[in-house]
XYZ file of C-alpha atoms in Angstrom:
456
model
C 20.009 12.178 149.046
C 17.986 11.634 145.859
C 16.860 8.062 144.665
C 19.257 8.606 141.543
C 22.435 9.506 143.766
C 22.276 13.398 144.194
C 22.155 15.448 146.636
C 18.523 17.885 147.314
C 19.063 19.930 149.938
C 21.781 21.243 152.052
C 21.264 20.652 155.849
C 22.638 23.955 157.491
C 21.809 23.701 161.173
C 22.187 20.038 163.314
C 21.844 19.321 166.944
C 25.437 18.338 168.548
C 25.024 16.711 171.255
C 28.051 14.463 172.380
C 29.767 13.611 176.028
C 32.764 15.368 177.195
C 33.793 14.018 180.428
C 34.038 10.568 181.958
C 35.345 10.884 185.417
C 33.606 10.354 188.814
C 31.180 12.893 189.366
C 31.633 14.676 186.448
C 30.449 11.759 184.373
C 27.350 11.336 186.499
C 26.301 15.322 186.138
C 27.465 15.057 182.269
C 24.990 11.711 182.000
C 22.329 13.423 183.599
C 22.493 16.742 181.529
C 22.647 14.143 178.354
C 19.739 12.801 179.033
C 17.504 15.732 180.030
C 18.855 17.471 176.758
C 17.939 15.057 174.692
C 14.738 14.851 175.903
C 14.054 18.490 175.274
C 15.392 18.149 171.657
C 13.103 15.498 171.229
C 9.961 17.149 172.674
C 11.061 20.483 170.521
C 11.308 17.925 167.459
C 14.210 19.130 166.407
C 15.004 17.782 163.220
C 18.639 15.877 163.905
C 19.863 14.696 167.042
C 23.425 13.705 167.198
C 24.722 11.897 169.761
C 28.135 10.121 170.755
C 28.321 6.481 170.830
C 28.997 5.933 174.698
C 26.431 8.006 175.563
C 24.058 5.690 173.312
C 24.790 2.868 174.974
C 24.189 4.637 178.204
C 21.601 5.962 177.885
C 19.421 3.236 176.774
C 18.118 4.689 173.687
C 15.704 2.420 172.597
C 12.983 4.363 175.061
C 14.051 7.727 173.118
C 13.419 6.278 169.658
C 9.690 4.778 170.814
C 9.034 8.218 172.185
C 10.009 10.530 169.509
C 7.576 12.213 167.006
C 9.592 13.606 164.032
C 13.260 13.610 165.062
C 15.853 11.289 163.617
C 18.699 10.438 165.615
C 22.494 10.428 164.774
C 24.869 8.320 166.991
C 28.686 9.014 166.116
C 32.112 7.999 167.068
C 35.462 9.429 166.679
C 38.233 7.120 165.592
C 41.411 8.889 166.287
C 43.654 5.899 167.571
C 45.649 5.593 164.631
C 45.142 4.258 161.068
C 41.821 2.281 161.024
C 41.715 -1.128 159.212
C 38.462 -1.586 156.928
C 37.575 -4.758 159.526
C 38.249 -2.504 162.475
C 35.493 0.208 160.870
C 33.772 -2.348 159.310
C 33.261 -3.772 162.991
C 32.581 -0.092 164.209
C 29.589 0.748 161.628
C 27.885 -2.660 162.786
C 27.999 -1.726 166.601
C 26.829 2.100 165.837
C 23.749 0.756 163.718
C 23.044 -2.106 166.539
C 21.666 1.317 168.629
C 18.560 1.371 166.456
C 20.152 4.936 165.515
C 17.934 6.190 161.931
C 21.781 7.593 161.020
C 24.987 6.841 162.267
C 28.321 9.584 161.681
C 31.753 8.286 161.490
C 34.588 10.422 161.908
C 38.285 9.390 161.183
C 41.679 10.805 161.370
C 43.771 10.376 158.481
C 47.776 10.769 158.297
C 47.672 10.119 154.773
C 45.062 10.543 151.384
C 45.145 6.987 151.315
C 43.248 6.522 154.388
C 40.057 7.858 153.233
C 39.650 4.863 151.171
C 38.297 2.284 153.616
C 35.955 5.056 154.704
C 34.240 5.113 151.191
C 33.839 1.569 151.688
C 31.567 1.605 154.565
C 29.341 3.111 152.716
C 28.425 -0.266 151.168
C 28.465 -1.911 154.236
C 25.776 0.014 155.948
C 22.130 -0.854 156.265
C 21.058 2.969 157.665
C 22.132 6.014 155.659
C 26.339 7.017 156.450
C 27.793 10.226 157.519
C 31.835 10.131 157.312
C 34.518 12.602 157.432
C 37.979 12.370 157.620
C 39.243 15.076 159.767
C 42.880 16.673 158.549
C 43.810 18.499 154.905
C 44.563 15.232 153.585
C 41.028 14.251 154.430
C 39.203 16.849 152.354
C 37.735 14.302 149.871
C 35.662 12.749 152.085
C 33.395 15.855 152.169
C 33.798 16.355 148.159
C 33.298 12.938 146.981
C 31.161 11.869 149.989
C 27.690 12.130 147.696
C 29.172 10.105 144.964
C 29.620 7.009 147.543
C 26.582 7.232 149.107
C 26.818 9.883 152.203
C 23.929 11.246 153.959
C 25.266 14.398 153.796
C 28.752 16.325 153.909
C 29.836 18.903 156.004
C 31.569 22.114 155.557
C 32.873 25.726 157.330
C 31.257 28.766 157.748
C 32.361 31.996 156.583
C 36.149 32.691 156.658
C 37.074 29.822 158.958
C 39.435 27.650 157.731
C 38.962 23.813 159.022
C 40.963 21.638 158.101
C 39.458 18.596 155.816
C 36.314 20.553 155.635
C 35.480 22.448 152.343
C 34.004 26.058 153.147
C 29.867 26.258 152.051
C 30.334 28.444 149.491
C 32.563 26.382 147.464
C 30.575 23.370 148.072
C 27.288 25.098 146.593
C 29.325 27.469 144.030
C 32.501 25.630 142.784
C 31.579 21.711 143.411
C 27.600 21.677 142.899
C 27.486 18.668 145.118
C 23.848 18.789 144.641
C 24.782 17.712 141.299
C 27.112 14.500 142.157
C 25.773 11.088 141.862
C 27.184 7.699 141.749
C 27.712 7.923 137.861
C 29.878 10.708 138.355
C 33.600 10.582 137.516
C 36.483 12.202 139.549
C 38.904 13.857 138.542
C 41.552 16.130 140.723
C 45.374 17.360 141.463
C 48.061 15.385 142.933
C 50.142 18.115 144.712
C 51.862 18.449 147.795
C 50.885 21.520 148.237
C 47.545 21.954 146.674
C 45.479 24.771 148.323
C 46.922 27.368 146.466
C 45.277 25.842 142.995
C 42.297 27.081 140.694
C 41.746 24.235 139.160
C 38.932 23.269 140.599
C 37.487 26.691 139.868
C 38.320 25.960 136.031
C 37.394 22.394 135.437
C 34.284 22.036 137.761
C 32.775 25.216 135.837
C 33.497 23.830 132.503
C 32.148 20.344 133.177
C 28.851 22.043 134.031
C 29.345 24.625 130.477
C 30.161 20.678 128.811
C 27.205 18.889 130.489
C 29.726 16.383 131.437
C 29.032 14.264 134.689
C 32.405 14.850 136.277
C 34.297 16.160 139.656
C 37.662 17.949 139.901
C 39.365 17.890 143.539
C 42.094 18.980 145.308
C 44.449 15.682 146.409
C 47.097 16.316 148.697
C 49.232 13.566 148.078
C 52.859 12.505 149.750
C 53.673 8.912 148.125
C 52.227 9.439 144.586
C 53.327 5.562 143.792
C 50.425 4.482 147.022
C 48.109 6.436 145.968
C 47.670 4.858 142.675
C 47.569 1.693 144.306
C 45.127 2.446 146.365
C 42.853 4.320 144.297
C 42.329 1.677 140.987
C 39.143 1.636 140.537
C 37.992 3.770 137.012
C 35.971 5.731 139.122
C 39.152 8.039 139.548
C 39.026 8.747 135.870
C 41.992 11.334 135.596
C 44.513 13.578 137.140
C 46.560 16.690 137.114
C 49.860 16.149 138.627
C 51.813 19.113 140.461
C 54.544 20.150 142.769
C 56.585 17.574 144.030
C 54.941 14.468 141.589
C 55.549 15.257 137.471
C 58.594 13.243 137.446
C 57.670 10.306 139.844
C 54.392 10.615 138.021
C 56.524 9.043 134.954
C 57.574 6.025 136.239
C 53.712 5.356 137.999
C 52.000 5.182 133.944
C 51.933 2.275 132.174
C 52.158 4.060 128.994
C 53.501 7.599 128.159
C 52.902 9.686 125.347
C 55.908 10.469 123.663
C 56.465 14.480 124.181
C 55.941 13.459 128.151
C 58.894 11.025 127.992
C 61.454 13.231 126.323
C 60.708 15.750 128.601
C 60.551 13.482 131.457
C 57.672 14.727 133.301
C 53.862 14.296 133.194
C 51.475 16.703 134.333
C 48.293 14.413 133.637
C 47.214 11.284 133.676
C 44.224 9.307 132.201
C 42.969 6.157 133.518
C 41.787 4.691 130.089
C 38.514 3.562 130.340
C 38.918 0.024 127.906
C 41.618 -1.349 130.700
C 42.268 0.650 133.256
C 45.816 1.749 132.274
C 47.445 5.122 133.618
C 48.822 7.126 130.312
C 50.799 9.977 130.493
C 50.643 13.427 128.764
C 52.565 16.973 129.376
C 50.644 20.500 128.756
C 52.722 22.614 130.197
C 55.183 22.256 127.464
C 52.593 23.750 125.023
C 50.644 25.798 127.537
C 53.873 27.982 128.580
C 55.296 28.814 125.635
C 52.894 29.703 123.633
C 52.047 31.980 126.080
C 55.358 33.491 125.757
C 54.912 33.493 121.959
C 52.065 35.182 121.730
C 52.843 37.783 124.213
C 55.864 38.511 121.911
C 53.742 38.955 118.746
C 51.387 40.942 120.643
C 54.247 43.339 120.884
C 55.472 42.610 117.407
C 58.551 42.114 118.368
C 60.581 39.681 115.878
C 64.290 37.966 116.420
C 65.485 38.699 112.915
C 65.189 35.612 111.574
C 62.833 35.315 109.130
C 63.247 31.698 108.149
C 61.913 30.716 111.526
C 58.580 31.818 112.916
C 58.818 31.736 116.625
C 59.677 35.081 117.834
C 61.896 33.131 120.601
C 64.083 31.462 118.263
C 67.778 32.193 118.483
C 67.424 33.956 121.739
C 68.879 33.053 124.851
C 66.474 31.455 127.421
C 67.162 31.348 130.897
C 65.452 29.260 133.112
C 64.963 29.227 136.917
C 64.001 25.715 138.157
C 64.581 22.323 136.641
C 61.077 20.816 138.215
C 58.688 19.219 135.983
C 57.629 22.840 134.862
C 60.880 23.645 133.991
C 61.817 20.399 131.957
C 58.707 21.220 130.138
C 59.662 24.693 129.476
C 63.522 23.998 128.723
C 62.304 21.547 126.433
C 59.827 23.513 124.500
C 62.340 26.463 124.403
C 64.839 23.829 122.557
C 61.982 23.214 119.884
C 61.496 27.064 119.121
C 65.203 26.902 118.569
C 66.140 29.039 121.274
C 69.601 28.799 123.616
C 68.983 27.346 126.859
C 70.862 28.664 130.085
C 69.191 26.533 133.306
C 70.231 28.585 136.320
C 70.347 25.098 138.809
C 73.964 23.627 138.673
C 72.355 19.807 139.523
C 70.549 19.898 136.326
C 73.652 19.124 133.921
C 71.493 16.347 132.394
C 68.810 18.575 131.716
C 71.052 21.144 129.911
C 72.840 18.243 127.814
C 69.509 17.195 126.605
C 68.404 20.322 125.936
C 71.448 21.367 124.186
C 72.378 23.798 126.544
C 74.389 24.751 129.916
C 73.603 24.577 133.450
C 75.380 27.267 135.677
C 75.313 28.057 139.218
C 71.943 29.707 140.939
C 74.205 31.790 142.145
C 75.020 33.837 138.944
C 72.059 34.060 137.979
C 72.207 38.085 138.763
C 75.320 38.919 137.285
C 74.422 36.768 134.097
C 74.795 39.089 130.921
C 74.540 37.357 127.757
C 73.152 39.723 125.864
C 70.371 42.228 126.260
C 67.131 41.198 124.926
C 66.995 37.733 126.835
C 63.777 35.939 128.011
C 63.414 34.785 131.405
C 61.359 31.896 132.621
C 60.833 31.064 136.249
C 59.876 27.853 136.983
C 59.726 27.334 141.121
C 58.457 28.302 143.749
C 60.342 31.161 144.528
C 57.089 33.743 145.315
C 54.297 31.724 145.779
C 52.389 32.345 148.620
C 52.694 32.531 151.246
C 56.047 33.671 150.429
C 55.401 36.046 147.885
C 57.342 38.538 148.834
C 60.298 36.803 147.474
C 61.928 37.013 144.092
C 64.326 34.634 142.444
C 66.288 37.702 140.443
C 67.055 40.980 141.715
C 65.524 43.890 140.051
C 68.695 45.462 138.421
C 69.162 42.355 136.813
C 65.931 42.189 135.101
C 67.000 45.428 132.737
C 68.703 42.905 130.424
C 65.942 40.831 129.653
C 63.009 41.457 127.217
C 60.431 39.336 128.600
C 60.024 37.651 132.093
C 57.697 34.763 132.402
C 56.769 33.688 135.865
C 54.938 30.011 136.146
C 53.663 31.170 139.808
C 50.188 32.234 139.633
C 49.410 32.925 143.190
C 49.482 35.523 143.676
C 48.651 36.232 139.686
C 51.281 39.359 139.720
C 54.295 38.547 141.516
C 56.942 39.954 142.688
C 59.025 39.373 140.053
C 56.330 40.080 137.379
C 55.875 43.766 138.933
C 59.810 44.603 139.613
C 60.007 43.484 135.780
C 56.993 45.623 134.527
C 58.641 48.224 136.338
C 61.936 48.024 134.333
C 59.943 47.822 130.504
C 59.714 44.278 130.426
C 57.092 42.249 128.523
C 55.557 39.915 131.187
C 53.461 36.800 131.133
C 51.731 36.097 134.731
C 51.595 32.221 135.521
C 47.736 32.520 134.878
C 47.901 32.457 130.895
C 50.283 28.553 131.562
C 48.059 27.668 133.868
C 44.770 28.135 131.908
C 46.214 26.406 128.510
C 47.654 23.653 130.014
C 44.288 23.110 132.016
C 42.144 23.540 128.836
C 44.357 20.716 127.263
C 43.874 18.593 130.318
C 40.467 19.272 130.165
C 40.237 18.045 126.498
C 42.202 15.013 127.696
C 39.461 14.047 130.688
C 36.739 14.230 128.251
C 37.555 12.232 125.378
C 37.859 15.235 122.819
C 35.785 17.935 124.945
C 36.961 21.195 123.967
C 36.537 24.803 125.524
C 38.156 27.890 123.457
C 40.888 30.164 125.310
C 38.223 32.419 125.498
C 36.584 31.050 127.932
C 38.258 31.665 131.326
């Protein structure tokens, strides 16, 4: 790490070295082969050393570090006894830098997002340079947000393997530029359960760098949405998209929420204001998905007959798949274009009400025959990988409609999107939502920064 906070170099290739047995013999033989090991990486100079706590104190290594020329030593422990309190690591960091170790490695299982927090804390508790990871999915930010805390350095996969809490290279040195992360920088990142399957990070990390703007967007997979903000207050964690299962808990976590958001019920970001701290709420998607059904209507010139109104979906019936926060946001925007709103989800009665229209059974949903000419808008899950072989409407049933919009965007052409294609239907792929709503988020985490739809 740099004196201002960023990261120089990438370290590709480190020394392991840790014990693996402790019993009779076999801890005797394993001691023995320790030692003479590290005596050989020493004499080779090899540049880190990394070496399990225990097998510090065994060894004695105050003999290694007097005899060593260039080397610098790691010692390390594993914490995987539950959920560690910040006195129990706080204690844990003091006895791995009593071993006169030049670095010392923590590495922590998490059950939950929230327990990477006392881990970022150590970091300002240390007197020798940090490295800590927090092994699981939910531990991923460790790695991504390790350089703005004050890590040593963060690690990551190789290749195609898939680690869990580790980030692969490549996206370290392509999408997050952690090189480029210092203590100034701001985070931003997704609150989903799940949230591998996004490209946000693809989207906003690439136009921070096109903005100049000294910012981080991350993937958070979050289960209680209400702890993490509680957790998390600092204005460090300057912003956040907010996805599957959260945009209507997400509500009642703000402390103030912009108007379209509340009628709709659902927020898809959040901004910590910087003057106090506050959580507001905004919604996107509203925008986001239907003007991308709009203009993919023009594009075709296709007009409703009414000339006194200009959105090609007014007076035409609307039928919606999901009553999510996607799908509040899109039966809500439909109902402002003036178009008749059929929610295929029988639960969602209140949604329909407000909306001014009806809520029938999923179960009709193929036998459903208005009129010809309809638009269809799916908002969940229904063929998002991995299952994306599945389709909410059956393909005979997609003759009556005259555009099919499908919120899922990986994989970009679904199921449903090709079946529809395949009967003459307009479609709109999740992607166009998806990129609107982000550059509207984006404009919201920057204080007015704004990137045109061209750039994608």
């Amino acid at each position: 790490m740099n004196d201002d906070g960023s990261f120089s170099k990438f370290i590709e290739i480190i020394k392991d070295f840790t014990k693996n047995s402790s019993r009779g013999a076999c801890k005797t033989k394993t001691k023995y082969r320790c030692l003479e090991v590290l005596r050989l990486a020493l004499e080779l100079e090899v540049e880190f050393v990394e070496i399990e706590l225990q097998v510090a104190f065994d060894a004695g290594l105050t003999d290694f570090l007097n005899k060593r020329s260039t080397s610098k030593i790691i010692v390390s422990s594993y914490v995987n006894s539950g959920r560690p309190s910040k006195e129990k690591l706080g204690n844990l960091i003091a006895c791995l830098q009593s071993t006169g170790a030049d670095i010392i490695k923590l590495v922590v299982d998490t059950v939950y997002i929230t327990d990477v927090a006392p881990v970022f804390d150590m970091f300002t508790h240390c007197q020798v340079p940090l490295i800590a990871r927090a092994v699981g999915d939910r531990g991923l930010i460790s790695q991504l947000l390790g350089p703005k805390f004050g890590a040593f350095l963060v690690c990551g996969s190789l290749g195609n393997t898939s680690i869990p809490g580790l980030p692969p290279l490549v996206s370290i040195k392509q999408v997050y530029k952690l090189e480029c992360i210092n203590s100034n920088t701001k985070v931003f990142g997704l609150i989903s359960n799940p949230v591998g399957h996004s490209k946000g990070p693809l989207l906003h990390n690439h136009a921070f760098r096109h903005t100049q703007y000294n910012g981080i967007y991350v993937p958070m997979l979050v289960d209680d949405i209400n702890e993490f903000f509680r957790i998390y207050s600092c204005t460090d964690f300057a912003g956040f998209s907010v996805g599957i299962p959260h945009k209507e808990a997400a509500v009642r976590c703000c402390d103030e929420v912009h108007p379209l958001a509340k009628s709709i019920g659902a927020v898809n970001t959040i901004i910590r204001r910087p003057t106090d701290g506050k959580l507001v709420g905004y919604n996107t998607d509203c925008e986001a998905s239907i003007t991308a059904i709009e203009d993919a209507l023009r594009e075709r010139h296709v007009t409703n007959g009414a000339a006194s109104l200009d959105s090609p979906i007014a007076g035409k019936v609307f039928v919606l798949v999901g009553a999510g926060g996607a799908g509040r946001a899109l039966a809500f925007g439909a109902k402002s274009r003036g178009a008749r709103v059929v929610i295929f989800n029988q639960r969602s009665k209140a949604l329909a009400q407000a909306v001014s229209g009806e809520a029938l059974p999923y179960e009709c949903l193929d036998t459903f025959r208005a009129e010809n000419g309809m638009i269809l808008a799916n908002a969940s899950s229904v063929g998002m990988q991995p299952n994306s072989d599945q389709t909410p409407v059956s393909k005979e049933a997609l003759e009556h409609y005259q555009l099919v919009f499908d919120a899922v965007y990986t994989p970009r052409s679904t199921r449903l999107l090709r079946e529809a294609a395949e009967v003459g239907a307009i479609v709109v792929s999740g992607v166009e939502m998806f990129v609107r709503q982000a550059l509207g988020q984006f404009k919201l985490f920057t204080g007015g920064l704004g990137i045109s739809l061209t750039y994608r």
